PDB file of C-alpha atoms in Angstrom:
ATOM      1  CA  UNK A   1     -99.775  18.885  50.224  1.00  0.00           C
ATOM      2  CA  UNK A   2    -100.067  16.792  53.134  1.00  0.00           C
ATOM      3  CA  UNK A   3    -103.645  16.327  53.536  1.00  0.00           C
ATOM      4  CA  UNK A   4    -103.517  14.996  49.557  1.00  0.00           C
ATOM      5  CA  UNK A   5    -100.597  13.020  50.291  1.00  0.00           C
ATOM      6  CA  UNK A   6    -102.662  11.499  53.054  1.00  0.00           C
ATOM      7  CA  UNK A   7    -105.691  10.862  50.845  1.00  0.00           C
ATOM      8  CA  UNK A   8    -103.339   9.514  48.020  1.00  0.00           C
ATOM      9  CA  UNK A   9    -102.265   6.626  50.970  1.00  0.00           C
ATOM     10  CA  UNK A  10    -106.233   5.634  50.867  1.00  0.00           C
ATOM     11  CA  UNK A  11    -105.939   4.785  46.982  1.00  0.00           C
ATOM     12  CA  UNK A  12    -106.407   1.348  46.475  1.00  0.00           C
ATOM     13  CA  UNK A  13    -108.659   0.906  43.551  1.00  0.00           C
ATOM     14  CA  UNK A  14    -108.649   3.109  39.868  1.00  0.00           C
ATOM     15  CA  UNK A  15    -112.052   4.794  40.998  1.00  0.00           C
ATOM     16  CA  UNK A  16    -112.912   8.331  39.419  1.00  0.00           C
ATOM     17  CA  UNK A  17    -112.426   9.767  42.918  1.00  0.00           C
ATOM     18  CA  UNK A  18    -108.730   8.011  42.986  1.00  0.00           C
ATOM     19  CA  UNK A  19    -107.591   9.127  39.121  1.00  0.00           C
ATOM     20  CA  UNK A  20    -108.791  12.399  40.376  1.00  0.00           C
ATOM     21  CA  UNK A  21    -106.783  12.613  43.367  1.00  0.00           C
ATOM     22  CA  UNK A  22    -103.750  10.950  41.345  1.00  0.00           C
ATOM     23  CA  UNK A  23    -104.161  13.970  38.576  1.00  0.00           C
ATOM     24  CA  UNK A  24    -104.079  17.014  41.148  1.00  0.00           C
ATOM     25  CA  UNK A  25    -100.824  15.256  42.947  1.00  0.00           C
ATOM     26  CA  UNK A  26     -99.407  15.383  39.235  1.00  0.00           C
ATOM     27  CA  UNK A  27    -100.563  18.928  38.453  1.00  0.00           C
ATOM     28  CA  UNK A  28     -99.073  20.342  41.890  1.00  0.00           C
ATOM     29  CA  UNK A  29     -95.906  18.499  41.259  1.00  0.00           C
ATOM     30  CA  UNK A  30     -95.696  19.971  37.593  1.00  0.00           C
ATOM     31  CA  UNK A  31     -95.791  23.433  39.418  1.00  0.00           C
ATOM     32  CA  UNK A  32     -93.425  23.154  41.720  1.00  0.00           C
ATOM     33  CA  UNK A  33     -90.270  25.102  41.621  1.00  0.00           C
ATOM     34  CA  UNK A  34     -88.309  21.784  41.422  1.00  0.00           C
ATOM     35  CA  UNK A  35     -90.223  20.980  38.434  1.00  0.00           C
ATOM     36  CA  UNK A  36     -88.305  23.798  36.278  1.00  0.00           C
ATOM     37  CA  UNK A  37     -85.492  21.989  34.438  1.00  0.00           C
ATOM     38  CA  UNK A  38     -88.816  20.258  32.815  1.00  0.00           C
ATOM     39  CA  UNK A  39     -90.420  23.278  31.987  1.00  0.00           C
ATOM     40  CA  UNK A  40     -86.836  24.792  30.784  1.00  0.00           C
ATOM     41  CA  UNK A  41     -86.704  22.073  28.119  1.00  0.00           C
ATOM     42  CA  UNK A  42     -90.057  22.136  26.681  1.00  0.00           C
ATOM     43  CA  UNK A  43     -89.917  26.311  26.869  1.00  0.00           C
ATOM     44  CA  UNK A  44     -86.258  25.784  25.497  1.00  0.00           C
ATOM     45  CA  UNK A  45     -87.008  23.740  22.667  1.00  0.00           C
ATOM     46  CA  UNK A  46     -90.090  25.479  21.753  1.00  0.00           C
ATOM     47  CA  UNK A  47     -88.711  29.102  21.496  1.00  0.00           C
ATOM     48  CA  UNK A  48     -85.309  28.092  20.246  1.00  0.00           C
ATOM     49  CA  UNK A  49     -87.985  26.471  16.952  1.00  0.00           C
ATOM     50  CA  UNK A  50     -90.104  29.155  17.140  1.00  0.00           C
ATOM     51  CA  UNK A  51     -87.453  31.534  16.472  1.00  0.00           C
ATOM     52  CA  UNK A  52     -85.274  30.178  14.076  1.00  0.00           C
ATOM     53  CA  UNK A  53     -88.419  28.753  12.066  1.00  0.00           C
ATOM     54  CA  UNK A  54     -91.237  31.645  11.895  1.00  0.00           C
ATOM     55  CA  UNK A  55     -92.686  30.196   8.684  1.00  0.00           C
ATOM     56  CA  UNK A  56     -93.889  27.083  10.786  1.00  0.00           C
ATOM     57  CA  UNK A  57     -97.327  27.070  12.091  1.00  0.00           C
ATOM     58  CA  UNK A  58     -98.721  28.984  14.986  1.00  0.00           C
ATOM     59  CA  UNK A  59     -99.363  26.007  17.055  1.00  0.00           C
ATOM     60  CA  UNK A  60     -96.358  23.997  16.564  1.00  0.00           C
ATOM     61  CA  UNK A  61     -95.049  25.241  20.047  1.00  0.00           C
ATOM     62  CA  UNK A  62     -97.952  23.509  21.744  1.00  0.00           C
ATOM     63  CA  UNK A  63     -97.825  20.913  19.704  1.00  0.00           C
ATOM     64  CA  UNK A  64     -94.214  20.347  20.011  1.00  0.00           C
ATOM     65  CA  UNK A  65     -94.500  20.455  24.295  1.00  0.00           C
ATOM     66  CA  UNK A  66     -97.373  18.321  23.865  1.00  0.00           C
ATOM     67  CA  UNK A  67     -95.156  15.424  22.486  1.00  0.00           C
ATOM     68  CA  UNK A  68     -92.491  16.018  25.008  1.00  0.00           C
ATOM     69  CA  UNK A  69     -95.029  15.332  28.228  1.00  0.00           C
ATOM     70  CA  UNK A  70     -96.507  12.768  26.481  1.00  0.00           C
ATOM     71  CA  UNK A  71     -93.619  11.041  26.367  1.00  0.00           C
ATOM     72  CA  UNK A  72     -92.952  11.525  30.026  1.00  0.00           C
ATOM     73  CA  UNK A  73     -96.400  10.161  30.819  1.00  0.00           C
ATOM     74  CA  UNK A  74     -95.732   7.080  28.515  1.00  0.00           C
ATOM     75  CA  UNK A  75     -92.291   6.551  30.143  1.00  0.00           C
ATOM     76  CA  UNK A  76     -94.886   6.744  33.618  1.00  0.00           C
ATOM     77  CA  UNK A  77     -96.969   4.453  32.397  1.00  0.00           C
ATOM     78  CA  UNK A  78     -94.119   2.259  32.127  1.00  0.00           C
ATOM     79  CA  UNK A  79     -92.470   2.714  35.366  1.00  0.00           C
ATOM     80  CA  UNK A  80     -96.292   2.247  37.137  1.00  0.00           C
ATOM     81  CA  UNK A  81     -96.865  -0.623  35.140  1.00  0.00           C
ATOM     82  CA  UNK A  82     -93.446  -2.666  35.961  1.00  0.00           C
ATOM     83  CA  UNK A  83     -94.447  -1.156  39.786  1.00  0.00           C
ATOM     84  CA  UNK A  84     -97.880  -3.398  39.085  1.00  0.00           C
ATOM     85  CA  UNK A  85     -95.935  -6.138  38.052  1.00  0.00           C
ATOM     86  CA  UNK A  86     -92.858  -7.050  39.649  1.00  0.00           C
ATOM     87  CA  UNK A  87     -93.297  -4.445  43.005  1.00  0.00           C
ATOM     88  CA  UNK A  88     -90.619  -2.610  44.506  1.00  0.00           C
ATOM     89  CA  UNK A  89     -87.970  -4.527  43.369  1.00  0.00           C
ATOM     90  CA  UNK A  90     -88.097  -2.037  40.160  1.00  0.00           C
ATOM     91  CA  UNK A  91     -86.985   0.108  42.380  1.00  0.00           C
ATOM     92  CA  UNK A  92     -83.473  -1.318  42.733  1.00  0.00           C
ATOM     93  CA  UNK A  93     -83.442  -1.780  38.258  1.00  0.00           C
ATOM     94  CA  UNK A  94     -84.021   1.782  38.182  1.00  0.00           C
ATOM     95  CA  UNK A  95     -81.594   3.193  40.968  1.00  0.00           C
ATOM     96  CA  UNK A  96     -78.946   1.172  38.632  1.00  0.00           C
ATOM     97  CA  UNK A  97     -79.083   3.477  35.551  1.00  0.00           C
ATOM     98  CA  UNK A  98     -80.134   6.884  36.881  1.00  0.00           C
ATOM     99  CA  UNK A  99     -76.941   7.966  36.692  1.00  0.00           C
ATOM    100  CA  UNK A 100     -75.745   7.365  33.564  1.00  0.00           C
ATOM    101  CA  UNK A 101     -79.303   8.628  31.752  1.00  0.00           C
ATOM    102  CA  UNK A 102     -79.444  11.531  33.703  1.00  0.00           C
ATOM    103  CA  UNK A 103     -75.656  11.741  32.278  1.00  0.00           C
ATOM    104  CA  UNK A 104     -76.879  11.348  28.925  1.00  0.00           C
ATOM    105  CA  UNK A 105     -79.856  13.652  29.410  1.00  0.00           C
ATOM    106  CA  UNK A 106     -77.334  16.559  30.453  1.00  0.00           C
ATOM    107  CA  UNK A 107     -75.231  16.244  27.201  1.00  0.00           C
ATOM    108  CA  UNK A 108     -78.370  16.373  24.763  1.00  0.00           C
ATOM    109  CA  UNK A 109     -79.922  19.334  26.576  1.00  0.00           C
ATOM    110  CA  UNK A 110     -76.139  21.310  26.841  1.00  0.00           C
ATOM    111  CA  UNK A 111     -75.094  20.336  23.459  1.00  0.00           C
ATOM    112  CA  UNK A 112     -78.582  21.864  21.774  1.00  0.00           C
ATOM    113  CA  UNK A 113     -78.264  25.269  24.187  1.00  0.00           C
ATOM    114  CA  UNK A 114     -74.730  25.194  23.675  1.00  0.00           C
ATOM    115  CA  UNK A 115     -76.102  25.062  19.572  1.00  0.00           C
ATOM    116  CA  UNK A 116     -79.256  27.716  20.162  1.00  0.00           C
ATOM    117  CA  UNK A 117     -76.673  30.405  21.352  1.00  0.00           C
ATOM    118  CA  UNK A 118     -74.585  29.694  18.353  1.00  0.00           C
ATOM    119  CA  UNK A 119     -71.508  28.440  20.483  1.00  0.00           C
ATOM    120  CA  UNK A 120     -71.214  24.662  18.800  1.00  0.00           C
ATOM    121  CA  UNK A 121     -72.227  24.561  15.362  1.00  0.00           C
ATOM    122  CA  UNK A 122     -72.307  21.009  13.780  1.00  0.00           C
ATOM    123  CA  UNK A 123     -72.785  20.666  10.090  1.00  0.00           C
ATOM    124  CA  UNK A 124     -72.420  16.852   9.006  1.00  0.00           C
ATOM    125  CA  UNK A 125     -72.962  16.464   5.103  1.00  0.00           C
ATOM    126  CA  UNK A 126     -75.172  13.574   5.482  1.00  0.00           C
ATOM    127  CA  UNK A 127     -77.085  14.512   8.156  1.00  0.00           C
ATOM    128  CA  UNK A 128     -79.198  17.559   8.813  1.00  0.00           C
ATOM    129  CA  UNK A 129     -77.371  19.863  11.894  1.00  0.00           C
ATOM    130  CA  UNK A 130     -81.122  21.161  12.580  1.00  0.00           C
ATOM    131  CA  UNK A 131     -81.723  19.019  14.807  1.00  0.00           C
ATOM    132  CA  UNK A 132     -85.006  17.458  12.870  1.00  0.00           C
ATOM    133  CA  UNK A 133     -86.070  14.797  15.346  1.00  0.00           C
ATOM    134  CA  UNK A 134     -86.890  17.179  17.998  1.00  0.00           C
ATOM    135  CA  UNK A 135     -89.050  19.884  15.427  1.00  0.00           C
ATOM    136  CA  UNK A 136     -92.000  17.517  15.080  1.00  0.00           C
ATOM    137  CA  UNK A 137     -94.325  15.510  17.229  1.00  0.00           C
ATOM    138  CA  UNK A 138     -92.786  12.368  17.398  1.00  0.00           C
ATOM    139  CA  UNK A 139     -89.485  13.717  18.068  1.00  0.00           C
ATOM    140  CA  UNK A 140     -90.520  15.318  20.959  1.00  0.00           C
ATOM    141  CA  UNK A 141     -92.424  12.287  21.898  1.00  0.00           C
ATOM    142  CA  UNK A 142     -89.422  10.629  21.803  1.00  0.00           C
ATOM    143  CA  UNK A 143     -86.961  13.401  23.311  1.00  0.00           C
ATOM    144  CA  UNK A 144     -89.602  12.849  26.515  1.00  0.00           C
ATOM    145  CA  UNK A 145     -89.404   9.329  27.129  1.00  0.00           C
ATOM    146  CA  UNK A 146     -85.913   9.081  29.103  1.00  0.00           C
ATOM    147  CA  UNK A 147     -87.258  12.408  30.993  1.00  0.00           C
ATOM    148  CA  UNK A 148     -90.089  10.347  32.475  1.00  0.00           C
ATOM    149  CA  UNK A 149     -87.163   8.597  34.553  1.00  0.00           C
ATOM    150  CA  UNK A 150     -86.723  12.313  35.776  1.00  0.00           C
ATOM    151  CA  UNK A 151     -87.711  13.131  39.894  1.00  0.00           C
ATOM    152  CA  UNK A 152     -87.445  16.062  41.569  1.00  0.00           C
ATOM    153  CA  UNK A 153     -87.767  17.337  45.526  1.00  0.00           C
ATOM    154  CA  UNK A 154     -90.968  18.058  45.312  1.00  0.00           C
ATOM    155  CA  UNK A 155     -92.431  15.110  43.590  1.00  0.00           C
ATOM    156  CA  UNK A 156     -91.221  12.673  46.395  1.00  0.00           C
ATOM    157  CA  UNK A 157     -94.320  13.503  48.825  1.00  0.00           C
ATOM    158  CA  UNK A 158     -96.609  12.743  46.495  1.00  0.00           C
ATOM    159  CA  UNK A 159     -95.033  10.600  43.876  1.00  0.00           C
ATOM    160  CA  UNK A 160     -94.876   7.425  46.530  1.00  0.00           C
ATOM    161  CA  UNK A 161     -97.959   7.335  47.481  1.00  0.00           C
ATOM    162  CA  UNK A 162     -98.796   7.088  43.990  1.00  0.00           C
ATOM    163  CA  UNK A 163     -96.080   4.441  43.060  1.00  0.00           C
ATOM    164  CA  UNK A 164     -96.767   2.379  46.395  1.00  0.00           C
ATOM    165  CA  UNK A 165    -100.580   2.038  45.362  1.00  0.00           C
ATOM    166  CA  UNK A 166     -99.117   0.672  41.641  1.00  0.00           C
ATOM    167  CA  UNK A 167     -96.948  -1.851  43.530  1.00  0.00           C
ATOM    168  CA  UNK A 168     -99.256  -3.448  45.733  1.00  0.00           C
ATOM    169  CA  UNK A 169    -102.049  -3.440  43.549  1.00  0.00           C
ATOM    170  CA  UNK A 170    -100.522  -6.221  41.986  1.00  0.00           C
ATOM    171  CA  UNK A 171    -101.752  -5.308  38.530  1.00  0.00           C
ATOM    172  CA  UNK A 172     -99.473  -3.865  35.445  1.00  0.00           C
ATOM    173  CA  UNK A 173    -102.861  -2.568  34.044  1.00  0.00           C
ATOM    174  CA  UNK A 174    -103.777  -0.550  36.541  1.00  0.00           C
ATOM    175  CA  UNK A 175    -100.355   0.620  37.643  1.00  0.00           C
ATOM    176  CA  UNK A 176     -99.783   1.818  34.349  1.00  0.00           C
ATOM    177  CA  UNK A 177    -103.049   3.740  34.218  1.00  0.00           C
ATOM    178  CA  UNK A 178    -102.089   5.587  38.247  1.00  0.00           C
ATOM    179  CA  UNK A 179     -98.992   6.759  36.684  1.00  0.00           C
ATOM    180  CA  UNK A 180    -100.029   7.571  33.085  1.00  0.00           C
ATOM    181  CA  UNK A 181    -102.770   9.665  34.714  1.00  0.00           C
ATOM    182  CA  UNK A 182    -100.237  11.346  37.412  1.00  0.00           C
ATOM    183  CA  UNK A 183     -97.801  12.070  34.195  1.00  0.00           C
ATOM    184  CA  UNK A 184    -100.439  13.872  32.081  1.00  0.00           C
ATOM    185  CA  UNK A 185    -101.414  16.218  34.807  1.00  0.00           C
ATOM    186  CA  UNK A 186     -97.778  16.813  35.738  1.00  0.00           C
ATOM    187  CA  UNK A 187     -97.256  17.426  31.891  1.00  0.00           C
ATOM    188  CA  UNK A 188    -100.360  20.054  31.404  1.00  0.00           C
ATOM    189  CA  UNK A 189     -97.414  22.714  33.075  1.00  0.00           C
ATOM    190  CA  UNK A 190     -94.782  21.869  30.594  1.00  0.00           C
ATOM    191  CA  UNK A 191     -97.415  22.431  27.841  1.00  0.00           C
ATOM    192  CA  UNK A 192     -98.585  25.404  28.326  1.00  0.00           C
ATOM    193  CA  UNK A 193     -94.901  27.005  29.205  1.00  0.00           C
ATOM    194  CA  UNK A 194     -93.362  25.550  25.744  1.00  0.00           C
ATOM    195  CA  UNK A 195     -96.959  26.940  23.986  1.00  0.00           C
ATOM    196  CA  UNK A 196     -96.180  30.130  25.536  1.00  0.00           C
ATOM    197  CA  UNK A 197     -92.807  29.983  25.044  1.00  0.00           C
ATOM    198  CA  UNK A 198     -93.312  29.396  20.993  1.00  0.00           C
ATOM    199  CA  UNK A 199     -95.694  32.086  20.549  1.00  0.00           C
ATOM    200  CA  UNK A 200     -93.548  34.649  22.202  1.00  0.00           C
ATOM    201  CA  UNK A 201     -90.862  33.362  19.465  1.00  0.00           C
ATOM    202  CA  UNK A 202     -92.763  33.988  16.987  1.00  0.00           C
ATOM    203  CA  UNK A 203     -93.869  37.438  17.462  1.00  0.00           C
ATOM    204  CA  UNK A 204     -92.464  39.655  13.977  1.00  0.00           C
ATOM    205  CA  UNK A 205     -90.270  42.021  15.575  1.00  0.00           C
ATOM    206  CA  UNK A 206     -87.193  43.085  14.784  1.00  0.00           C
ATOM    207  CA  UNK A 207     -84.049  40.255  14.570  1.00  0.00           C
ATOM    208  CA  UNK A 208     -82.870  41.614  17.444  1.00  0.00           C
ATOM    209  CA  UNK A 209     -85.555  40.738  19.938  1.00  0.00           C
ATOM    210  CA  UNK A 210     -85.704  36.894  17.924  1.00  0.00           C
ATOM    211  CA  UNK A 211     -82.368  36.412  18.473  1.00  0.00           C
ATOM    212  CA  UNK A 212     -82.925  37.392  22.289  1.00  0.00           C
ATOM    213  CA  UNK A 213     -85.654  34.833  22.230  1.00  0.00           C
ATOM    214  CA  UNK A 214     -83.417  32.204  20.590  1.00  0.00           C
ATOM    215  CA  UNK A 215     -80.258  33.036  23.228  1.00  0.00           C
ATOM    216  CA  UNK A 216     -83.396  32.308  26.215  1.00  0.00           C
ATOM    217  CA  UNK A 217     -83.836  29.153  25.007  1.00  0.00           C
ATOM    218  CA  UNK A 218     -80.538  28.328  24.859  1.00  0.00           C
ATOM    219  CA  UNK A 219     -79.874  29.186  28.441  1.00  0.00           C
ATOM    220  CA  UNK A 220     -83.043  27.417  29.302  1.00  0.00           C
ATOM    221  CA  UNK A 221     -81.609  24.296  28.008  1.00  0.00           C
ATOM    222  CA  UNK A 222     -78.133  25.134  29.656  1.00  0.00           C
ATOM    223  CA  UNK A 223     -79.773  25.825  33.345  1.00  0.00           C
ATOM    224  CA  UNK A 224     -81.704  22.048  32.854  1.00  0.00           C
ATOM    225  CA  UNK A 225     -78.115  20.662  31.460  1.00  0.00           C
ATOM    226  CA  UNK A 226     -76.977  21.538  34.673  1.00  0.00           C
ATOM    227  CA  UNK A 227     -79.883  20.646  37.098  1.00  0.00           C
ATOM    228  CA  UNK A 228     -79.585  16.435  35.081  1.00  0.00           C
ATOM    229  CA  UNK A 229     -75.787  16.479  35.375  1.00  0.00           C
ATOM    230  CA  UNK A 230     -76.063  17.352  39.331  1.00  0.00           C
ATOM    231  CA  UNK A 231     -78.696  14.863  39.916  1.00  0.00           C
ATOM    232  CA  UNK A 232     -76.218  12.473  37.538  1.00  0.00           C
ATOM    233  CA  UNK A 233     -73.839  12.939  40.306  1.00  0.00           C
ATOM    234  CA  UNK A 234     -76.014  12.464  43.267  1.00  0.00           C
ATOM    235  CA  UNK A 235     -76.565   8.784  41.754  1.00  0.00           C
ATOM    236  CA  UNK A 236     -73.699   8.301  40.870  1.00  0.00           C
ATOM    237  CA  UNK A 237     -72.488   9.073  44.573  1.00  0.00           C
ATOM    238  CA  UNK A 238     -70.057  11.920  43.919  1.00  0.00           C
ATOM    239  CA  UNK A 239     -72.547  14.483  45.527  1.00  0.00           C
ATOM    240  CA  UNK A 240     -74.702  14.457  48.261  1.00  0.00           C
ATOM    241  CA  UNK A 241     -78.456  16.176  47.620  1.00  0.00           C
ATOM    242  CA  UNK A 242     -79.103  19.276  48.929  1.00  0.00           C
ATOM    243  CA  UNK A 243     -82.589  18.467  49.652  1.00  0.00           C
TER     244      UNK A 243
END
C-alpha cells in the first residue's frame, strides 16, 4: 500500500496510467476490513429484499448494490470536483457536517435492521411501511449519496493522495473524474457482496432458513448503525478514534 500510495503522489494529470492507479487505490480500499459497515449495508439491504420479496427478479440484488455505489461514486465525484474547484478549503465545509450526517446515517440504517428483525414495525396508512425507495435502482442510488461522505481507517493512505491531486489540479472537471473513478472501484466490493448477498436470499428453502437470511440482514444493518453513530461521535468530539 505504500509503494501505490507513493505512485498516487506522482499523479498530476488524468492519464490512463493515473485513472489506473486511482482505480486499484479504490478497489484495495473497498476491501479493507474498515470498509465493512459499506459492505454491511449493501449485503443488508439486498438480503433483507431478497428475502421478504422472492417473486422479484434474480438480479435485483446486483442491481440494487449497483445503485447504492453508484451513488457513493457520484457523491465522489462531487467531493473531487469542489476539491478541483475551491481546494482544501472544502475540507473545513465538510468537517462541519460530518457529524450530524453520519448521525443521520446511523438512524436510517438502525431503524431498517431494527424493522428487518421485526423489532419496529411502522405501518402509516398513507404511506407504504416497505420501505419502497430503497427496493429499486434509484432508491438505492439515492440511499448512497450521503454514504459517499463516508471514510474509513484504511482509506486515509490512499484517499489523500487522491484528493490532494483533485485540489491542486485546479480543475472541477478533472477532480471530479479522480474521484468518480476511485469511487467506482471502491464500489465493485459492495456490489458483488449485496449480489451475493440477494441470491443467497433467494434460495427456496424452507421459511426457516429465509427468515435466518432476513434476521442477517438486519444485524448487518445494526453492526453499520453502530460503526456511523461512533464515527458521529468522533466528529462531533465526544470520542476520540481508536485508529
Amino acid at each position: 500500500m505504500t509503494d501505490l500510495a507513493a505512485l498516487l503522489d506522482n499523479v498530476t494529470a488524468l492519464t490512463p496510467l493515473a485513472i489506473a492507479l486511482i482505480a486499484v487505490a479504490g478497489l484495495v480500499v473497498g476491501i479493507a476490513p474498515s470498509s465493512f459497515p459499506l459492505l454491511s449495508v449493501a449485503a443488508g439491504f439486498a438480503a433483507g429484499r431478497g428475502a421478504t420479496d422472492l417473486n422479484k427478479r434474480s438480479n435485483d440484488g446486483l442491481w440494487l448494490s449497483a445503485g447504492f455505489a453508484l451513488g457513493i461514486a457520484t457523491m465522489d465525484a462531487v467531493v473531487g470536483g469542489l476539491f478541483g474547484l475551491v481546494g482544501f478549503a472544502v475540507l473545513r465545509a465538510l468537517a462541519s457536517v460530518m457529524a450530524i450526517a453520519y448521525g443521520l446515517l446511523a438512524i436510517v440504517l438502525a431503524f431498517t435492521g431494527l424493522a428487518l428483525l421485526r423489532i419496529v414495525h411502522v405501518a402509516i396508512p398513507v404511506l407504504n411501511p416497505s420501505a419502497k425507495p430503497t427496493r429499486s435502482f434509484l432508491g438505492s442510488y439515492l440511499l448512497g449519496l450521503p454514504f459517499g461522505l463516508s471514510t474509513c481507517p484504511a482509506c486515509t493512505p490512499l484517499l489523500l493522495p487522491v484528493v490532494a491531486g483533485a485540489a491542486l489540479s485546479g480543475d472541477p472537471v478533472m477532480g471530479a473524474a479522480m474521484m468518480f473513478t476511485f469511487g467506482v472501484a471502491r464500489g465493485i466490493p459492495i456490489v458483488i457482496a449485496g449480489a451475493a448477498a440477494g441470491s443467497l436470499a433467494r434460495l427456496r428453502g424452507t421459511r426457516g432458513f429465509i427468515r435466518w437470511v432476513e434476521r442477517a440482514g438486519g444485524v448487518l444493518l445494526i453492526g453499520a448503525a453502530l460503526y456511523f453513530f461512533y464515527q458521529a461521535a468522533v466528529y462531533a468530539g465526544w470520542l476520540s478514534p481508536i485508529l
